[in-house]
Structures are given as structure tokens and as C-alpha cells.
Coordinates of C-alpha atoms in Angstrom, one line a residue:
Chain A
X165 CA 0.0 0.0 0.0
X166 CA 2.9 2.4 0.9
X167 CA 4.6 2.0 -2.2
X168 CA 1.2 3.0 -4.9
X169 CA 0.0 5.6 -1.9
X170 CA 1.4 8.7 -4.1
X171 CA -0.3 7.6 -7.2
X172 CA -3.4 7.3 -5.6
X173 CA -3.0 10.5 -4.2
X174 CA -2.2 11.9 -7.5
X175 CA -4.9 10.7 -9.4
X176 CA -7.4 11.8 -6.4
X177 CA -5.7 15.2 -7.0
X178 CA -6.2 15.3 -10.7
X179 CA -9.9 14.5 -9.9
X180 CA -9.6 10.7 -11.4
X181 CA -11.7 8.0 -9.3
X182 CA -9.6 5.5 -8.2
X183 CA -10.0 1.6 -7.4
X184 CA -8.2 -0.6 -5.5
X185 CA -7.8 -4.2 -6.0
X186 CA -6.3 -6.3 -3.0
X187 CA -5.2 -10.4 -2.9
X188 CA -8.1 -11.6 -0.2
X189 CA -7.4 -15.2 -0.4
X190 CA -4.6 -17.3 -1.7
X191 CA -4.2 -20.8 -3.0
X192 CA -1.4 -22.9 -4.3
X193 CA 1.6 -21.2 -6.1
X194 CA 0.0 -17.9 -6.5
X195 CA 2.9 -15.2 -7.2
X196 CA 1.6 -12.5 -4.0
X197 CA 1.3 -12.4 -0.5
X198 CA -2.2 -11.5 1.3
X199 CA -2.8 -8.0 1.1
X200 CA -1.0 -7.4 -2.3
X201 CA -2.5 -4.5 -4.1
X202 CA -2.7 -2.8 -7.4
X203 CA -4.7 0.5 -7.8
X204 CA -6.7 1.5 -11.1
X205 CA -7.5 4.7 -11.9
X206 CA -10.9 6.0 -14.1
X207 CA -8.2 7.2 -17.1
X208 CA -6.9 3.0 -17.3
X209 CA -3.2 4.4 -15.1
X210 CA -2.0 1.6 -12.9
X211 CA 0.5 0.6 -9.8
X212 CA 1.3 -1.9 -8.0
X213 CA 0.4 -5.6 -8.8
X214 CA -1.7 -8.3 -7.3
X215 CA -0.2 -11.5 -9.6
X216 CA 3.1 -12.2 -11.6
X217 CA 1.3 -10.0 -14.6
X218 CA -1.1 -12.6 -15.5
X219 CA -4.5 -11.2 -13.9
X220 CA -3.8 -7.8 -14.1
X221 CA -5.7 -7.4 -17.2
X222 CA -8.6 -8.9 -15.9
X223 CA -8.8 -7.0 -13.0
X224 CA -8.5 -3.4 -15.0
X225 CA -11.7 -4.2 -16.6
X226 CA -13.1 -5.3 -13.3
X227 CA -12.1 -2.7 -11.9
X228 CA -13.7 0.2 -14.6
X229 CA -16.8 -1.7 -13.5
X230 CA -16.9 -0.4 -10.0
X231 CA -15.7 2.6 -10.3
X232 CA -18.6 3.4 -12.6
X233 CA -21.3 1.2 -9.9
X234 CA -20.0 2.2 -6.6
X235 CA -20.3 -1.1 -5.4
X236 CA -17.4 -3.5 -4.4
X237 CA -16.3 -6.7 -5.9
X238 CA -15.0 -10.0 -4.9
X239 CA -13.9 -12.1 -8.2
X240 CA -11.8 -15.4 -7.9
X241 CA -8.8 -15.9 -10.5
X242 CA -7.4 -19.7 -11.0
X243 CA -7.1 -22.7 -12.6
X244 CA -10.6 -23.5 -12.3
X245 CA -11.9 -19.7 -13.3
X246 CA -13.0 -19.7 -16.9
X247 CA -10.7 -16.5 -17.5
X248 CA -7.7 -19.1 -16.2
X249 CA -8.1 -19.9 -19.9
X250 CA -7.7 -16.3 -21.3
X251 CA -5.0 -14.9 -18.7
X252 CA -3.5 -18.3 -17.7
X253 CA -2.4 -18.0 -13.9
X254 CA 1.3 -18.6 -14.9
X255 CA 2.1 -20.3 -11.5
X256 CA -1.0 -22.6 -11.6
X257 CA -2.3 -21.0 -8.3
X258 CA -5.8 -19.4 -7.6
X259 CA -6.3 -16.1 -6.2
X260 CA -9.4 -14.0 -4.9
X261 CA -9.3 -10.1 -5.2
X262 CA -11.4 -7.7 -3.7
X263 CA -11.9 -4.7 -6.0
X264 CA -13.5 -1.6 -4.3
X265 CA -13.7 2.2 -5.2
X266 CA -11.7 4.8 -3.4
X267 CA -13.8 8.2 -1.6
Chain B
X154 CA -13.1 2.5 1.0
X155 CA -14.3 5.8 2.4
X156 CA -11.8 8.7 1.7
X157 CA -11.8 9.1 5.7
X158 CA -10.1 5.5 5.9
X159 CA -8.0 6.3 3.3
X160 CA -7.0 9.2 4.8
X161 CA -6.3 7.8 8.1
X162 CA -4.6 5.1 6.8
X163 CA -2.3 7.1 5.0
X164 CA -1.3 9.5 7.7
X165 CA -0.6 6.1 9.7
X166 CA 1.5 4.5 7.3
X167 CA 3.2 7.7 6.6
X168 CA 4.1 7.7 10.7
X169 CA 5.0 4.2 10.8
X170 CA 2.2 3.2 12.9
X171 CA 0.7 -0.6 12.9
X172 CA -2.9 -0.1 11.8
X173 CA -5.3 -2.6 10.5
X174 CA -8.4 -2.6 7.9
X175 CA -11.0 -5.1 8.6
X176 CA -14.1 -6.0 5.7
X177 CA -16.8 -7.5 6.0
X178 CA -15.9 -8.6 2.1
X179 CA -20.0 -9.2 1.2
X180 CA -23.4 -9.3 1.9
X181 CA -25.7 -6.5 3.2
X182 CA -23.4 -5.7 5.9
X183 CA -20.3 -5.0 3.9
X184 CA -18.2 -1.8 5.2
X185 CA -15.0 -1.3 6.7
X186 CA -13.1 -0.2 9.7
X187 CA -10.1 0.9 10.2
X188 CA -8.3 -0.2 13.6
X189 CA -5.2 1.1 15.7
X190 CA -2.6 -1.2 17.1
X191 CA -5.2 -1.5 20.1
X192 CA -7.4 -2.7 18.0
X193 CA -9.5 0.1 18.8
X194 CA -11.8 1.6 15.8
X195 CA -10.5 4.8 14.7
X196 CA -12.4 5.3 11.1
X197 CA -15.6 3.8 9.9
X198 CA -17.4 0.8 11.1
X199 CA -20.5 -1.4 11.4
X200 CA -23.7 -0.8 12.0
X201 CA -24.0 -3.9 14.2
X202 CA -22.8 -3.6 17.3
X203 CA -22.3 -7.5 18.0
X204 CA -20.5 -7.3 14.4
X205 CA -18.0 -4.7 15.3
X206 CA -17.1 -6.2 18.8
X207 CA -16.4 -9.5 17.3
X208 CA -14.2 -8.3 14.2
X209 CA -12.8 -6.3 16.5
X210 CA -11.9 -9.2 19.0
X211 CA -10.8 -11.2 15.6
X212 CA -8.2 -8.1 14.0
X213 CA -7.1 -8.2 17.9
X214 CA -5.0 -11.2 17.2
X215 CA -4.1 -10.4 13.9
X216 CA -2.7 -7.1 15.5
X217 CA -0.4 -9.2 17.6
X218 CA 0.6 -12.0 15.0
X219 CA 1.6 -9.0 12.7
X220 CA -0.4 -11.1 10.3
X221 CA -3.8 -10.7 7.8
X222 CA -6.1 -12.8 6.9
X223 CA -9.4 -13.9 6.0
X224 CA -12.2 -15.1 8.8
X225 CA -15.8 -16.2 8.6
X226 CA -17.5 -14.8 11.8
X227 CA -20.5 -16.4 13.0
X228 CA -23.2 -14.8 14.9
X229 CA -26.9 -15.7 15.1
X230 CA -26.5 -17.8 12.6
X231 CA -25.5 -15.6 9.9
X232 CA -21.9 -15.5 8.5
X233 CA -19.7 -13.2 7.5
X234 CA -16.6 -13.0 5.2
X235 CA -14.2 -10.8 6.9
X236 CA -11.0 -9.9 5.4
X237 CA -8.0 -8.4 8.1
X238 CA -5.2 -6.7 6.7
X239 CA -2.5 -5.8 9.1
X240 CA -0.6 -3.2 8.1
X241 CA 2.9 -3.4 10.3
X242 CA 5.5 -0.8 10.3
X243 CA 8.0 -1.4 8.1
X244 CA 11.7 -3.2 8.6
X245 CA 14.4 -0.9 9.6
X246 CA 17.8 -1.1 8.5
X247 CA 20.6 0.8 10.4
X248 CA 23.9 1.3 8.0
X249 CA 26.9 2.1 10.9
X250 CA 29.2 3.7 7.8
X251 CA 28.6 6.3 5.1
X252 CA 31.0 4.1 2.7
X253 CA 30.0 3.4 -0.8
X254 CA 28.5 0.4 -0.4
X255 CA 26.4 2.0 1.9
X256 CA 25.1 4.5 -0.9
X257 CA 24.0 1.4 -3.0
X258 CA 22.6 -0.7 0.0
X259 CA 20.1 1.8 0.8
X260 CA 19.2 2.5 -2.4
X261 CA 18.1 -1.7 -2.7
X262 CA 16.8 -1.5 1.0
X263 CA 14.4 1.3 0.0
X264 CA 13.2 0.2 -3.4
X265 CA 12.7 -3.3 -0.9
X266 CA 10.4 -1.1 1.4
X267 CA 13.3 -1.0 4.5
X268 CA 13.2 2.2 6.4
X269 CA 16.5 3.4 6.6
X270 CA 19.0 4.8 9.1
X271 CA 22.6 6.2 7.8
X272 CA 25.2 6.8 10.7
X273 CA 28.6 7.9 10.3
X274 CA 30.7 11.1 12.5
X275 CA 33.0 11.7 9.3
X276 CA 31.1 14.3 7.4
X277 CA 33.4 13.9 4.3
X278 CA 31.5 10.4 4.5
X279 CA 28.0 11.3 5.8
X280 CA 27.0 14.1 3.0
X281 CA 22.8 14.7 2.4
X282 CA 24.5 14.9 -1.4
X283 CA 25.4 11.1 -1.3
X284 CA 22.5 10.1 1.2
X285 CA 19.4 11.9 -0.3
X286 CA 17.4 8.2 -0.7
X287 CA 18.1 7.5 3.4
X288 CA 15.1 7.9 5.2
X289 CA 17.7 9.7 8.1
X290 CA 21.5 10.5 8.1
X291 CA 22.5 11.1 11.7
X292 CA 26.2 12.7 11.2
X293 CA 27.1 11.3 14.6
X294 CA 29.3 8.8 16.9
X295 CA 26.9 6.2 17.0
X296 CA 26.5 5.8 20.9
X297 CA 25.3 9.3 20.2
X298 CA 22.7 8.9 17.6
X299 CA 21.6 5.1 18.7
X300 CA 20.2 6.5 22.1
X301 CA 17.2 8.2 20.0
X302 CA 16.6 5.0 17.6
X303 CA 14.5 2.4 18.9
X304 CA 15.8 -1.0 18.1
X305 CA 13.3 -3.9 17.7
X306 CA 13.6 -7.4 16.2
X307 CA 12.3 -5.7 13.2
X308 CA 15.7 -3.4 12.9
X309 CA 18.5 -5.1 10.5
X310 CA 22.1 -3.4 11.5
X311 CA 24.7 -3.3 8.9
X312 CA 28.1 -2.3 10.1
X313 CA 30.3 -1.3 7.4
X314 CA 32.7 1.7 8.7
X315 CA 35.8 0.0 8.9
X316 CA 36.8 1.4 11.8
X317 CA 36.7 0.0 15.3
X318 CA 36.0 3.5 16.8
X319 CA 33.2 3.4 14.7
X320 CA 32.1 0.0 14.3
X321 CA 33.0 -1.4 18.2
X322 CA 30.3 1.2 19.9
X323 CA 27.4 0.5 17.4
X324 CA 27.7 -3.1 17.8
X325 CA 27.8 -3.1 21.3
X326 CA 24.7 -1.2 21.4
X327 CA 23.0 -3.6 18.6
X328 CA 24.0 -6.9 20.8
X329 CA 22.5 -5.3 23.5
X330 CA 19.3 -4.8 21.3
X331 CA 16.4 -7.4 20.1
X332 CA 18.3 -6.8 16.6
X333 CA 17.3 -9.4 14.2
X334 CA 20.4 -9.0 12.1
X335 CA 23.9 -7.8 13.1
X336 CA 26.3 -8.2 9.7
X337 CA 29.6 -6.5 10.0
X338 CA 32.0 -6.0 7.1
X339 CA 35.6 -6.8 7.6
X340 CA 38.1 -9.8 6.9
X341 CA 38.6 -12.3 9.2
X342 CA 41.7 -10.5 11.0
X343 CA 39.5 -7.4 11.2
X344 CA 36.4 -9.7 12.6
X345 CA 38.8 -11.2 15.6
X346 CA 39.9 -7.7 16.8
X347 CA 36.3 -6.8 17.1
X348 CA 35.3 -10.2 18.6
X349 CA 38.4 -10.0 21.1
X350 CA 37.9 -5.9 22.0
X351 CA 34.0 -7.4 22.5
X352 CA 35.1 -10.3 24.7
X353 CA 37.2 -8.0 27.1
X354 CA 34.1 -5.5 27.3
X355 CA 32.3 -8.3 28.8
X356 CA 30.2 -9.7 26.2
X357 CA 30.0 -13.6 25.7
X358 CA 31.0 -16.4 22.5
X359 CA 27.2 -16.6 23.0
X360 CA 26.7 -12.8 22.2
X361 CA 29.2 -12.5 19.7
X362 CA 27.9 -15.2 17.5
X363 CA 25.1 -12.8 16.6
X364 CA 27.2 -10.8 14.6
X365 CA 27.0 -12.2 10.5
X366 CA 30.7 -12.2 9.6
X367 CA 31.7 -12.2 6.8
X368 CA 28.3 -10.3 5.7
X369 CA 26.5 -10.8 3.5
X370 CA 25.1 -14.2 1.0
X371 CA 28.1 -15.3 -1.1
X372 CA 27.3 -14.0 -4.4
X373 CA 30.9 -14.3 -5.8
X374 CA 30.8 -10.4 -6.7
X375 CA 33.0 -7.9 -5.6
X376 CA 31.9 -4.3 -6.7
X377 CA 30.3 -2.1 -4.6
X378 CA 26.9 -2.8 -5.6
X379 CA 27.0 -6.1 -6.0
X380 CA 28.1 -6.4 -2.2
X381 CA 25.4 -4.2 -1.1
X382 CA 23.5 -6.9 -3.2
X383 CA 24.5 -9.5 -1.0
X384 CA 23.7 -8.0 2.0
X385 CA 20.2 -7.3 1.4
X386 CA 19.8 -10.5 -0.2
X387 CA 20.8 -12.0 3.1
X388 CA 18.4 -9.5 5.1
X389 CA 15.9 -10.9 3.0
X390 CA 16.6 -14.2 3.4
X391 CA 17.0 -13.2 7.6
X392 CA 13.8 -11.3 7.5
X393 CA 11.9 -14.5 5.8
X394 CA 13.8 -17.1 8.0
X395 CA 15.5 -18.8 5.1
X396 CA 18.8 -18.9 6.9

């Protein structure tokens, strides 16, 4: 969290909304420790990471989804996921993330 | 989040404080709060009283471990998903000696999320010009600037002055401290001065075999970055008790 903290606060300062994604559960080989994050801002800018690279996609477009609802979201990514087939969880691992809007 | 979580949670990480988020993840009852290293609620909350006393009693020992993690909470029946992130201050590395392996080794320590500590009396050594990425540079004898630092099993020491004047009261203090790493720089001759010079100041073989000599994970290089390499690889390796 410390380390995308000034990019959050940037992007609140430009007047962007901002979500944040953060690891909630992991299983197997996953890539990131509990409590990994990655924050999204409304304009697509990134920071910070919540698997190797391979869910990161995924989540961006999870994430435009509630900044534009409001309302929070808890999405699983893994082997048994249907999107394991499109962004292929390198290590093989499943991960849950909790996406949320910021303000 | 609410902007007054993330607000508060900023200002905490910013001081170094342990703080921890609890969420109730789904469910009509979804929300946040934001707890201080009490475990006392300091922004946001639940609605439910019996809700926030027992995710409060739940980030409690999460607070001690240090550690997050996910809970399902049970009461009347209903359950709830409960995520607790712990956010604990971060590791803390001392560097006894503005060298220039120091310059590179807090460079690594930083981008690694270390706070850290510069110490060195020589000012031709200890220059805000050559230190601008340490979190403090104390231009000091190190029994000096020590008293104000507080030393936890969280704080990493590395002792690369050279210099017994330098080196001998910095590692006295740190053996005397719950330090959880204690590497000192220096060949072997160098390493039994400082052993014997400790032995005569009263300190025991049990004491002195806290100090990591030679320092460092044998990485075969010899530049100066690639030593600070090794010595952060072997904090690492310390701080995730691979060795």
C-alpha cells in the first residue's frame, strides 16, 4: 500500500476515481502475499500488482466496472476460473481479489 | 473505501504506525473499519454492534501475529466474510558507515520497502548529497545517535565503517538490542579484533555469535553494488527465515 499511496493521491488530486484491488485469499503457487494490491484509476493508469502480470488485465476491466457502480467486488482468478483460460495463472495457483472504489 | 479510511490510513503509514483494515468482504453488511494497534476503531465501522465487537476481538489477534487474513465470523447464525489486513511498520535497517557500499545498499533497501538509518561522525563520508534516498543520516558517533533509535527485532544493523572507533560502539549497542540482524564488514583478522575488543568488554561467544561475519550471502561479486546486493539478499533471506 505504501509504495502506490502517491499515485493514488495523485490521481485523487487530478480529480480521477480510483479503485483498488487487494489479494483476499490465496491458494497454491499464487505469485503475491495476502494483502498485495494494485490501484486503477478511471483514465486505465495503474501501480502496483496483485499476480506475476497474469490477472492484471482482468482486474483493470473489473475494476472500470466499479468505479462506474460504486459497489465492491469480490472475483476469484485460478485454474478453475473460466478466464484461467484467457489470462492463464502462470504459477497454476488461484487467487481472490477484492476490488472496491476509493472516496 | 471511504476517503476518511483512506485518509487515516495514510497519515498512519506515513508515521509508521501498525494499523489494520478489517471488511466484511459481502453481503448486506459489507463496510469497513479501520483499527489502531489496540485494536480500537478509529475510522468507519459497522452498523452492528455485535458485528463490530467481534471483528474487532478477531483483527485483535491479527494485531499481535503481525499477520492478515481472512475469517468467517459467526453470529446468530448468519456469516460473515471478513477480510484483516494488518498493516505493520516497516523493517528498519541501520547502515553504521557512510561508505559506498552504503550508498547502493540503501538504495536496494528502499526500493525493498526497508526504512532506513545512515550513521557515520565523518562528514566527508556522511554528505545529504550522497545520502538523499536514506530515510535519516544522523552525522554522529553512533552511541550518540543510537540512544534516539528504537531498536526492535524488526531493525537489520549493517556495520560497514571500517573502523573500530566506529564499528565497536554500534555493535555493542546492537547486541545489547532485540536486533534481528547484526552483519559487519571486515576480513577475518578485522572480525577477531572486534570479537576479542568485545570479549574483554564483557560480552559472551554466545553474544558474539550474533554478529554475521563475513556479511552478506556469497554472491561471488566484488563491486560495490553487488556487495550491497548481498547484503540485502541476506536481510531478506533473515527477514523470511531462510537462513
Amino acid at each position: 500500500m505504501r509504495d502506490i499511496l502517491p499515485n493514488i493521491r495523485a490521481w485523487q488530486a487530478q480529480g480521477k476515481s480510483v479503485a483498488l484491488a487487494t489479494v483476499v485469499r490465496a491458494w497454491g503457487s499464487s505469485p503475491r502475499p495476502l494483502g498485495s494490491k494494485m490501484a486503477i484509476s478511471s483514465e486505465g493508469d495503474m501501480a502496483g500488482s496483485v499476480s506475476g502480470g497474469c490477472v492484471e488485465g482482468a482486474v483493470v476491466e473489473e475494476a472500470g466496472k466499479v468505479i462506474a457502480s460504486g459497489k465492491p467486488s469480490l472475483v476469484e482468478y485460478g485454474v478453475t476460473d473460466d478466464l484461467a483460460w484467457t489470462v492463464g495463472l502462470s504459477c497454476g495457483g488461484t487467487l481472490e481479489v477484492f476490488i472496491e472504489r476509493l472516496g | 473505501m471511504k476517503q476518511a479510511i483512506l485518509d487515516q490510513l495514510a497519515r498512519r503509514l506515513d508515521a509508521h504506525e501498525t494499523t489494520a483494515i478489517a471488511s466484511v468482504l459481502a453481503g448486506p453488511d459489507a463496510g469497513q473499519a479501520l483499527l489502531d494497534d489496540g485494536g480500537r476503531v478509529i475510522a468507519g465501522g459497522f452498523d452492528s454492534d455485535e458485528l463490530a465487537a467481534a471483528v474487532a476481538a478477531s483483527a485483535a489477534g491479527h494485531l499481535e501475529r503481525l499477520q492478515s487474513g481472512r475469517e468467517s465470523i459467526s453470529i446468530d447464525g448468519r456469516t460473515y466474510d471478513v477480510f484483516i489486513e494488518v498493516f505493520a511498520p516497516p523493517p528498519q535497517l541501520i547502515v553504521i558507515g557512510a561508505v559506498h557500499v552504503a550508498i547502493h545498499l540503501v538504495e536496494f533497501a528502499r526500493r525493498l520497502g526497508f526504512r532506513t538509518v545512515v550513521i557515520d561522525p565523518r562528514t566527508a563520508f556522511a554528505t545529504e548529497e550522497r545520502f538523499a534516498k536514506a530515510d535519516e543520516l544522523l552525522i554522529e558517533w553512533p552511541a550518540e545517535a543510537l540512544v534516539r533509535i528504537r531498536i526492535t527485532d524488526n531493525t537489520y544493523f549493517a556495520l560497514l565503517a571500517h573502523d573500530l572507533k566506529i564499528d565497536l560502539p554500534a555493535l555493542e549497542i546492537a547486541l545489547r538490542s532485540p536486533a534481528r540482524y547484526i552483519g559487519a564488514l571486515g576480513s577475518k583478522k578485522t572480525h577477531s579484533k572486534r570479537v576479542a575488543a568485545l570479549q574483554e568488554n564483557g560480552f559472551t561467544a554466545d553474544d558474539v555469535a550474533r554478529i554475521t561475519n563475513p556479511i552478506g550471502l556469497d554472491l561471488g561479486g566484488r563491486r560495490a553494488q553487488e556487495i550491497a546486493l548481498a547484503i540485502i539478499a541476506e536481510i531478506v533471506a533473515i527477514r523470511h527465515g531462510k537462513t
